[in-house]
XYZ file of C-alpha atoms in Angstrom:
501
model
C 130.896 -51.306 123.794
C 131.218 -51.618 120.720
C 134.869 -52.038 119.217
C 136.016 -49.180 116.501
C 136.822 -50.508 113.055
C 139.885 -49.798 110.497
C 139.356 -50.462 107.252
C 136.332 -52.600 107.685
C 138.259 -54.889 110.416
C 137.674 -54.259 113.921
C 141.338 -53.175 115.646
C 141.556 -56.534 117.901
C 141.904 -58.569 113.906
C 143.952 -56.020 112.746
C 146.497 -56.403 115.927
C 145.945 -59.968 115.352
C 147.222 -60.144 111.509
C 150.095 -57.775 112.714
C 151.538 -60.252 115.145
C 151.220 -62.850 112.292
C 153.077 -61.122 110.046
C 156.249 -60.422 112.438
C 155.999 -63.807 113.709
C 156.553 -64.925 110.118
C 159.390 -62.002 110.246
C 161.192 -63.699 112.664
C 161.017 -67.247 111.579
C 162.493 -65.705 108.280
C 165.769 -64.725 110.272
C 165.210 -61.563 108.213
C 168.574 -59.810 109.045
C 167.990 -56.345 111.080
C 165.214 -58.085 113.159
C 166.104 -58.599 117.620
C 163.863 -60.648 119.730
C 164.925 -59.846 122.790
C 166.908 -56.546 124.237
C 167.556 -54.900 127.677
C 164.935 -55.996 130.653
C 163.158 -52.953 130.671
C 161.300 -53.029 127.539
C 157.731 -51.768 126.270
C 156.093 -53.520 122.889
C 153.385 -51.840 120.785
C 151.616 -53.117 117.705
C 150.502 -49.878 116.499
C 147.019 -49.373 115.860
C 144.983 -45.960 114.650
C 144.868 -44.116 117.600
C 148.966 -44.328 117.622
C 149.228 -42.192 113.986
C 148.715 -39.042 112.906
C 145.290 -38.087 111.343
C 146.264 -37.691 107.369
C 147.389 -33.965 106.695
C 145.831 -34.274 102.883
C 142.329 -34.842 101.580
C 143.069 -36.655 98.978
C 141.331 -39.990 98.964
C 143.726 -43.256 100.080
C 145.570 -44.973 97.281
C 143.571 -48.230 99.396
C 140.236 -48.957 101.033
C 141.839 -49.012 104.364
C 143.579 -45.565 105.942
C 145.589 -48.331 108.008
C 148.144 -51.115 107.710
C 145.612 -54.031 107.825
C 146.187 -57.554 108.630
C 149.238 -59.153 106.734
C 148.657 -62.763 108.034
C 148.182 -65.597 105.678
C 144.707 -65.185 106.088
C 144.420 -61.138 104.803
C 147.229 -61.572 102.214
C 145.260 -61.872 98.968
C 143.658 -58.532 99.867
C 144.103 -57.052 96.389
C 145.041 -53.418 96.044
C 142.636 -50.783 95.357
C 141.875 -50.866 91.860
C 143.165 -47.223 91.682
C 146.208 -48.157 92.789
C 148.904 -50.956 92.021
C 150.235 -50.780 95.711
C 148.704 -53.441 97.974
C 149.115 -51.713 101.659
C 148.235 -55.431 103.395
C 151.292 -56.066 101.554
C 153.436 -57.986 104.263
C 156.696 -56.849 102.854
C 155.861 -53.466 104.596
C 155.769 -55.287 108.120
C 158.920 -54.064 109.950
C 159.824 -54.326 113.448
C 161.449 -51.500 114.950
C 163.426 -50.423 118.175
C 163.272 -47.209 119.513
C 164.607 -45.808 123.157
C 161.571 -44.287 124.868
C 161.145 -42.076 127.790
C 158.105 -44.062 129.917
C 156.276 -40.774 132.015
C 153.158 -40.145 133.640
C 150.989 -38.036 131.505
C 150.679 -34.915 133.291
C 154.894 -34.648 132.760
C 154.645 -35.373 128.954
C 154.192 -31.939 128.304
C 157.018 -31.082 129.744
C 159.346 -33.402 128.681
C 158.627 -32.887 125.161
C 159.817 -29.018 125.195
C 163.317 -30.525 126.820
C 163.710 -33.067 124.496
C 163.449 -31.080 121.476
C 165.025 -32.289 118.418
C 165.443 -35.475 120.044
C 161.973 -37.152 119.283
C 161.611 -39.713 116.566
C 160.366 -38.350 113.831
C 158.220 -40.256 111.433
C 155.753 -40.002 108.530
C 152.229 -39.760 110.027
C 153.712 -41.841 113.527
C 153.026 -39.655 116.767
C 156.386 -39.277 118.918
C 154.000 -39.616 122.048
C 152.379 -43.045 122.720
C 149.756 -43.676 125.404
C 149.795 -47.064 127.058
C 146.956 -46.442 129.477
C 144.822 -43.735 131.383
C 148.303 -42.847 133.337
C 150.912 -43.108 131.037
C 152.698 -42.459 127.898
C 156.087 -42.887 126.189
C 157.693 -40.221 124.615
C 159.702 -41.913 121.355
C 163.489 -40.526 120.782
C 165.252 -39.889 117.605
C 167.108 -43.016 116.559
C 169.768 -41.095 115.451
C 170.988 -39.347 118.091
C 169.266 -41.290 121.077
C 170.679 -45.025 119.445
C 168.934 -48.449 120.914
C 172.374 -49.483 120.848
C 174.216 -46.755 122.475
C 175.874 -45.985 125.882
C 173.121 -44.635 127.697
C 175.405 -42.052 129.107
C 176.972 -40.747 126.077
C 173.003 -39.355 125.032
C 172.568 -35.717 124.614
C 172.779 -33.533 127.453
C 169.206 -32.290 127.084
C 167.911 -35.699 127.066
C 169.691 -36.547 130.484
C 168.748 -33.137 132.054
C 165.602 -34.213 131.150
C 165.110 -37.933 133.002
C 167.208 -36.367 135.872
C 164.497 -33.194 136.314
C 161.446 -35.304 135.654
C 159.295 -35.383 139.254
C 157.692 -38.611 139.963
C 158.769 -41.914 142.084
C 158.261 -45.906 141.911
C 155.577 -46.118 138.885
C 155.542 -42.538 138.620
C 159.223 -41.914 137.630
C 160.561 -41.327 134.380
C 162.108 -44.665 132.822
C 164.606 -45.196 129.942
C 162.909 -47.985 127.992
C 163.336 -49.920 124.822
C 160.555 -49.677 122.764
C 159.221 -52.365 119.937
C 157.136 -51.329 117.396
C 155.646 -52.874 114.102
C 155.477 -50.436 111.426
C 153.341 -50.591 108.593
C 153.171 -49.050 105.131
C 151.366 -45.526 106.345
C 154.570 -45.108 108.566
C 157.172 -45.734 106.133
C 158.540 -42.623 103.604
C 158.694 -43.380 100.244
C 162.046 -44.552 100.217
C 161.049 -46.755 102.508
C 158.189 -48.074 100.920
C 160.140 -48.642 97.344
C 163.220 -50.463 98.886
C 160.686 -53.127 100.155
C 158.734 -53.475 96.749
C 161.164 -53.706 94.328
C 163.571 -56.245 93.249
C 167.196 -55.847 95.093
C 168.247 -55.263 91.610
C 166.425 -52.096 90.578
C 167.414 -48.700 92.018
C 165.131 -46.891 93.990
C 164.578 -43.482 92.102
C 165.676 -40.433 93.482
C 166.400 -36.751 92.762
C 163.497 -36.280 90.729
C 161.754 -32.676 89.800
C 159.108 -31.774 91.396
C 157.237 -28.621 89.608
C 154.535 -27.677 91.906
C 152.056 -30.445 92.454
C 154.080 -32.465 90.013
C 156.629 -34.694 90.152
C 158.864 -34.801 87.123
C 160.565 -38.767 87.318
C 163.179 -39.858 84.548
C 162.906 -43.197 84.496
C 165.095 -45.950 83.208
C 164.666 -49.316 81.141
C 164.904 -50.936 84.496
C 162.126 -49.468 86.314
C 159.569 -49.772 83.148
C 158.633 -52.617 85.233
C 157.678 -51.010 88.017
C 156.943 -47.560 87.187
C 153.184 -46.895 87.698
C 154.341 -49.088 91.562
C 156.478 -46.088 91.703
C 154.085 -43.255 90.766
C 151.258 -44.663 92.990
C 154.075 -44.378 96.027
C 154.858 -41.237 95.419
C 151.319 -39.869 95.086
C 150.076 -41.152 98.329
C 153.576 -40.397 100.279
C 154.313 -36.901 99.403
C 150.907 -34.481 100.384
C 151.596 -31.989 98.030
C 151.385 -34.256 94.773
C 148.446 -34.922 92.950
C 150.238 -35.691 89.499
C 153.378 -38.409 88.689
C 155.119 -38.115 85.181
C 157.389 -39.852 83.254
C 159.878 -38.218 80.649
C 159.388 -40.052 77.529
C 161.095 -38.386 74.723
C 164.070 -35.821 74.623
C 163.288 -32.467 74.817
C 163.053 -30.309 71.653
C 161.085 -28.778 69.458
C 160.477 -24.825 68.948
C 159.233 -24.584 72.701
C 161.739 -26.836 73.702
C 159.045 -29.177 75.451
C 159.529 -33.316 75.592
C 157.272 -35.839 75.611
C 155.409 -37.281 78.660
C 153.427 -40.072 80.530
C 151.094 -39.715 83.013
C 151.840 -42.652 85.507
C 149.833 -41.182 88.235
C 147.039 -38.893 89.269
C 145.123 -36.108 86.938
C 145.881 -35.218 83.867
C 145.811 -37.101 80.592
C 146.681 -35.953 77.383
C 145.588 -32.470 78.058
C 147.643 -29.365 79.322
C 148.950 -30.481 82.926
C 148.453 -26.914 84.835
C 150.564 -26.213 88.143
C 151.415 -23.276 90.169
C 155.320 -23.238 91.193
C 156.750 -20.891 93.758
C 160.214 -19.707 93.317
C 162.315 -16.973 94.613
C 159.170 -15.039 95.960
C 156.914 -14.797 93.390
C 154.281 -17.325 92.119
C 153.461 -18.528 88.372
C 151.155 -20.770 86.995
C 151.863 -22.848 83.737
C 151.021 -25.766 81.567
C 153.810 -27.892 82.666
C 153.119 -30.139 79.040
C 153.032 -27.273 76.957
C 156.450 -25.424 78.154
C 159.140 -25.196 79.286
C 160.113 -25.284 82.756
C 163.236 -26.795 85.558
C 162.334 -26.262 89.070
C 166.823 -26.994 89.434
C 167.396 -23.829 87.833
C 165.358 -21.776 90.750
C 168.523 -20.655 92.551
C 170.608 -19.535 89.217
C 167.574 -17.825 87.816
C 167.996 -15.688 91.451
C 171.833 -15.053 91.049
C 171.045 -13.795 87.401
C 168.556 -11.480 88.812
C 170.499 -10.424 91.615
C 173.769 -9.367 89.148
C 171.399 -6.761 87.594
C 171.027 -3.057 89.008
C 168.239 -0.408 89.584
C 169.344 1.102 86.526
C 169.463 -1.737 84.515
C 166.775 -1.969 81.388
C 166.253 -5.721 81.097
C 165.603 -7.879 77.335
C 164.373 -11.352 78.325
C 164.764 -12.830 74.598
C 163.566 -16.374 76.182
C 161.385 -15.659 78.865
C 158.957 -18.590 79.191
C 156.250 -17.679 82.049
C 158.419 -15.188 83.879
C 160.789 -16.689 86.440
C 163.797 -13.692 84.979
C 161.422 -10.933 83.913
C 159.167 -10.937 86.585
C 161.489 -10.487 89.665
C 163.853 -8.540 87.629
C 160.986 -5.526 87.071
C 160.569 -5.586 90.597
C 164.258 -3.732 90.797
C 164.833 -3.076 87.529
C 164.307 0.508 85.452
C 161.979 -1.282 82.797
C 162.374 -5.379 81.464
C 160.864 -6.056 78.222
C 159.826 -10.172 77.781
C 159.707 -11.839 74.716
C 158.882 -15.528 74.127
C 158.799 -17.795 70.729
C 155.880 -20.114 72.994
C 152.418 -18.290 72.396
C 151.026 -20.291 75.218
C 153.941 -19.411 77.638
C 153.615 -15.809 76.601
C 150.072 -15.859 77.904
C 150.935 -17.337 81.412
C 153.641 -14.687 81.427
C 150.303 -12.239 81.373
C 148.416 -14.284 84.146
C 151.588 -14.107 86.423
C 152.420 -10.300 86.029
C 148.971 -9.919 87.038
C 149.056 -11.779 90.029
C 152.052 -10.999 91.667
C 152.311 -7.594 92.977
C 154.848 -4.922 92.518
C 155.824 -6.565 89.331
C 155.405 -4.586 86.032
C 156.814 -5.259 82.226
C 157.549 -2.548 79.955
C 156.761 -4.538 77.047
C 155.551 -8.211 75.904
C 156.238 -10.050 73.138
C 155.535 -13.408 71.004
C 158.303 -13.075 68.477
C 161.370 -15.272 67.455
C 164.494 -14.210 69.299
C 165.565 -12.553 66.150
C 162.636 -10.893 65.464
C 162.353 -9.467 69.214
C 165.831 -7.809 68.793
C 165.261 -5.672 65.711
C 161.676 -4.929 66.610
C 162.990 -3.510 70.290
C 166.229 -1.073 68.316
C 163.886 -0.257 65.609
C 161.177 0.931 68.044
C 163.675 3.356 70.305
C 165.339 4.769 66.871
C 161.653 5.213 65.486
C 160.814 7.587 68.521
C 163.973 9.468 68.562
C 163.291 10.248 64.644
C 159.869 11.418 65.332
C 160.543 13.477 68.238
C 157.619 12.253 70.300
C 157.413 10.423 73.170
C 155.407 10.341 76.542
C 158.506 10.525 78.532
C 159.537 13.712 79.837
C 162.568 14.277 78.188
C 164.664 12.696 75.582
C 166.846 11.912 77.718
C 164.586 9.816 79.761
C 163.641 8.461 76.104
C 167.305 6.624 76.155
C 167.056 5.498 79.963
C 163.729 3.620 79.650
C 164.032 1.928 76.018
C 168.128 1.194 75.356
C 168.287 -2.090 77.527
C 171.352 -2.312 78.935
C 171.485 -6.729 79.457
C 170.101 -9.009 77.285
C 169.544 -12.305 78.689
C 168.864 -15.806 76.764
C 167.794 -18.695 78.988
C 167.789 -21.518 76.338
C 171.156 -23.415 77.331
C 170.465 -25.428 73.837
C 170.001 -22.583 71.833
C 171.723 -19.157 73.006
C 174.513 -19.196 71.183
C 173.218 -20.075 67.909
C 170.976 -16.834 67.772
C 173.529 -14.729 69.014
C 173.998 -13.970 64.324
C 170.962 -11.454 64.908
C 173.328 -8.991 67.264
C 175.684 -8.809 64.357
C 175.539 -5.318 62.446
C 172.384 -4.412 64.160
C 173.174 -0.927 66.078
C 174.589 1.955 64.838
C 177.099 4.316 66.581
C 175.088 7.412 66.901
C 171.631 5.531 68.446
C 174.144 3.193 70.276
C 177.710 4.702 71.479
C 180.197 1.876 72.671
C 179.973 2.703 76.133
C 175.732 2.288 75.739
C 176.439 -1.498 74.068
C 174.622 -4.002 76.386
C 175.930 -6.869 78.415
C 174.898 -10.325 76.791
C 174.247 -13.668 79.393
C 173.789 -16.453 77.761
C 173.482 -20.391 78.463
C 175.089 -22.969 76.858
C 175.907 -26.589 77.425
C 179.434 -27.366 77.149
C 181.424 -31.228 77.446
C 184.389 -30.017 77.070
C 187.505 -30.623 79.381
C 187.596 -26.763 79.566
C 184.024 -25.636 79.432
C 184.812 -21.521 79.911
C 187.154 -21.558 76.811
C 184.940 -23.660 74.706
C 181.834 -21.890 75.270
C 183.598 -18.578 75.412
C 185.282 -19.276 71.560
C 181.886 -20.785 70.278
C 179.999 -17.629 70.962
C 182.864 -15.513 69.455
C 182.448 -17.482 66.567
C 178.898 -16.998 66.127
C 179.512 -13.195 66.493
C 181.455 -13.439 63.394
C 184.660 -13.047 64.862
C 188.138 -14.994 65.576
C 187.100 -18.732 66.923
C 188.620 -17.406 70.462
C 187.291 -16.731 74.113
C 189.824 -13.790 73.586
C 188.128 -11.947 71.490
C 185.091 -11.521 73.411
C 187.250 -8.398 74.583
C 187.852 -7.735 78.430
C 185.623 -8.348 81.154
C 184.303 -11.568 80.294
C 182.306 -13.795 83.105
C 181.622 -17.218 83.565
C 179.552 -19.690 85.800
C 179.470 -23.416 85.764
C 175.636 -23.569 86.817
C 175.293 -27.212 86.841
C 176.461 -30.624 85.891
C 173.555 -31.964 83.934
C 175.660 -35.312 83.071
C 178.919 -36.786 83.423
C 180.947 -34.386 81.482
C 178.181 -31.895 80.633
C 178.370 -28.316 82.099
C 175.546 -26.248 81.586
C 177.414 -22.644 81.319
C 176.447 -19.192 82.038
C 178.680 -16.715 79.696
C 178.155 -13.231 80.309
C 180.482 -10.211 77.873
C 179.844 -6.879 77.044
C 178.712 -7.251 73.072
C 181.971 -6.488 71.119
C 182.082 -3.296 68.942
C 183.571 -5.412 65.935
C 180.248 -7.528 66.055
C 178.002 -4.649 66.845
C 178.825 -1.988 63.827
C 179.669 -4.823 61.727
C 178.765 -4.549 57.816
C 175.402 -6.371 57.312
């Protein structure tokens, strides 16, 4: 017959370059590495019918879909030229030790519902390995099930489970030690990074991933190394089809930042996603606006705070993640965004996810949006006409009642156009609305700071104070050492309200 091939290698060279490569492990003394263990002991040099088929279709970052030989003789196999990662790359050669439960294969089924949560689990590496036509071993969790361990001290499941397992002599359930040889499709990224980079340059982690893209802020060190990072990422996490790198500080009108593409599609051109968050789902351009996957669970507390009766003003909206869920238990939200090209994905996502409705869209400064909303309810009340039923109603669906401005670097700089822009008779003091603002604050005491700052833009005393009674605030985040981003939320003074224009 005929011997199946990986990669263009037939499995009995790739086995062969395998058992190279550890051999040249061990005369290394690489630390981490045993050659011997207990007596009863099983040895595998894994091979393609040991791994998980590939959940993705994305083509392989390398000709092979399989660590290939990484003997002297297969070690100038270049990478592909897509790709800067060489998977023959014999630094991804590790030996491993597992405990394994040895079983005939009729009681594997079994043995895998008892040992649940027990079972080694690695990237694309089956927990069940056949040795022959009668049996199999079932691979345990290195954490709880240690090689090193007092075999009685494993979990109690994992006991009941070699105690209840039928079978005698050859056909018994065995406690085994298990040696395998893992290659680069069976380490995580992590993984794979620790063994390609110098011990000197930190592995990345804790980047942002916006849906099929992964956000990385890279440092001087890793400039190096960074498209070796991007082509890791890309072929270890399914989901990701684009790698960028944040070259410039974000600014501008749309507060955007500059941006590499180390990895996968996109270019110079508009980098489109789809992110879900909080139940609903929005597409953007993830160049051409603004957008931080971190802020998904504040964005839901904000929305939660608000009430069935509340009428919503998103002054910053971007492509929805506040307005959107918010009309879905709000009386009416009205969006507004400075970004013409966020304004329109705004549109696309309204449309797309159901039960969500806006009272009103706009592309106006922040400013701009403010007047144009309290001259349009004062307009209607003059004229007397309105499709509502009532005047009454008139007030209930156009007088927000919050005002919300998600722009941390910003908020409190426009908060000039509130000043001296309702009047008493349109707007009571009891119908004022409740402001929530951002802001990033480094002081030592980031609620009085950011509390007297937007007091002082109000055109009142520099003083959390008077932002009258009532006043809330949230450390969000800590975006650096020293840095609070800052939720303030107040009821908009009367002194700034009525003020004298």
């Amino acid at each position: 017959a005929t011997r199946p091939k990986v990669g263009g290698m037939s499995t009995t060279a790739v086995r062969a370059g395998l058992v190279a490569a550890i051999r040249a492990i061990r005369a290394s003394g690489r630390p981490g590495v045993r050659a011997s263990g207990p007596e009863t002991r099983s040895c595998t040099i894994l091979s393609p019918c040991h791994r998980r088929p590939r959940r993705d279709s994305r083509p392989s970052s390398a000709a092979s879909g399989w660590f290939a030989s990484a003997s002297a003789s297969s070690a100038a196999v270049a990478a592909s030229p897509a790709s800067p990662v060489d998977r023959n790359d014999p630094r991804f050669a590790t030996e491993v030790e597992v405990l394994a439960v040895r079983a005939p294969r009729s009681a594997v089924g079994g043995l895998m519902a008892k040992l649940r949560r027990h079972t080694l689990d690695r990237p694309r590496l089956n927990r069940v390995q056949h040795l022959d036509d009668d049996h199999s071993l079932v691979l345990l969790d290195t954490g709880s099930c240690p090689v090193d361990g007092d075999r009685d001290a494993l979990p109690s499941n994992v006991l009941d489970a070699l105690a209840s397992c039928p079978g005698t002599g050859e056909d018994a359930c065995v406690l085994v030690t298990h040696r395998m040889i893992l290659g680069y499709d069976d380490l995580d990224a992590d993984e794979c990074l620790r063994r390609v980079l110098p011990p000197d340059v930190t592995v990345p982690t804790g980047f942002e991933t916006a849906g099929r893209i992964v956000h990385l802020n890279l440092r001087d060190e890793h400039e190096p190394w960074k498209r070796v990072i991007a082509a890791v990422l890309i072929d270890k996490l399914p989901q990701i089809e684009t790698v960028v790198n944040k070259t410039g500080e974000t600014g501008g009108p749309f507060r955007t930042f500059a941006m590499e593409v180390l990895a996968g599609r996109g270019g110079d051109g508009p980098l489109e996603t789809t992110v879900s968050e909080n139940g609903l789902v929005y597409a953007m351009d993830f160049r051409g606006m603004y957008w931080n996957s971190r802020l998904g669970t504040e964005r839901g507390r904000l929305v939660d705070s608000f009430d069935e009766n509340d009428v919503v003003l998103d002054l910053c909206c971007g492509v929805g993640p506040i307005a959107l869920p918010a009309s879905k238990k709000c009386l009416a939200v009205y969006a507004n965004d400075l970004n013409p090209a966020a304004v329109a994905y705004l549109g696309r996502n309204a449309s797309r996810n159901k039960g969500t409705s806006l009272a009103g869209v706009t592309n106006l400064d922040a400013g701009e949006c403010l007047r144009a909303r309290i001259a349009e309810l004062s307009a209607a009340l003059a004229a007397g006409e309105s499709n509502l039923a009532d005047e009454r109603d008139l007030f209930t669906k156009m007088r927000f009642t919050r005002v919300v401005m998600n722009l941390p670097q910003g908020s409190l700089e426009l908060l000039p156009c509130f000043v001296g822009a309702f009047d008493r008779e349109t707007w009571p003091p009891e119908s004022l609305p409740i402001i929530d603002a951002y802001a990033f604050s480094k002081s030592d005491d980031p609620e009085s700071d950011v509390g007297a700052r937007a007091a002082k833009e109000l055109g009142l005393e520099e003083d959390a104070a008077a932002l009258g009674d009532g006043v809330g605030y949230r450390r969000v985040r800590l975006v650096a050492p020293g840095k609070h981003m800052m939720l303030v939320s107040f009821k908009l003074p009367e002194r700034a309200a009525y003020a004298e224009r």
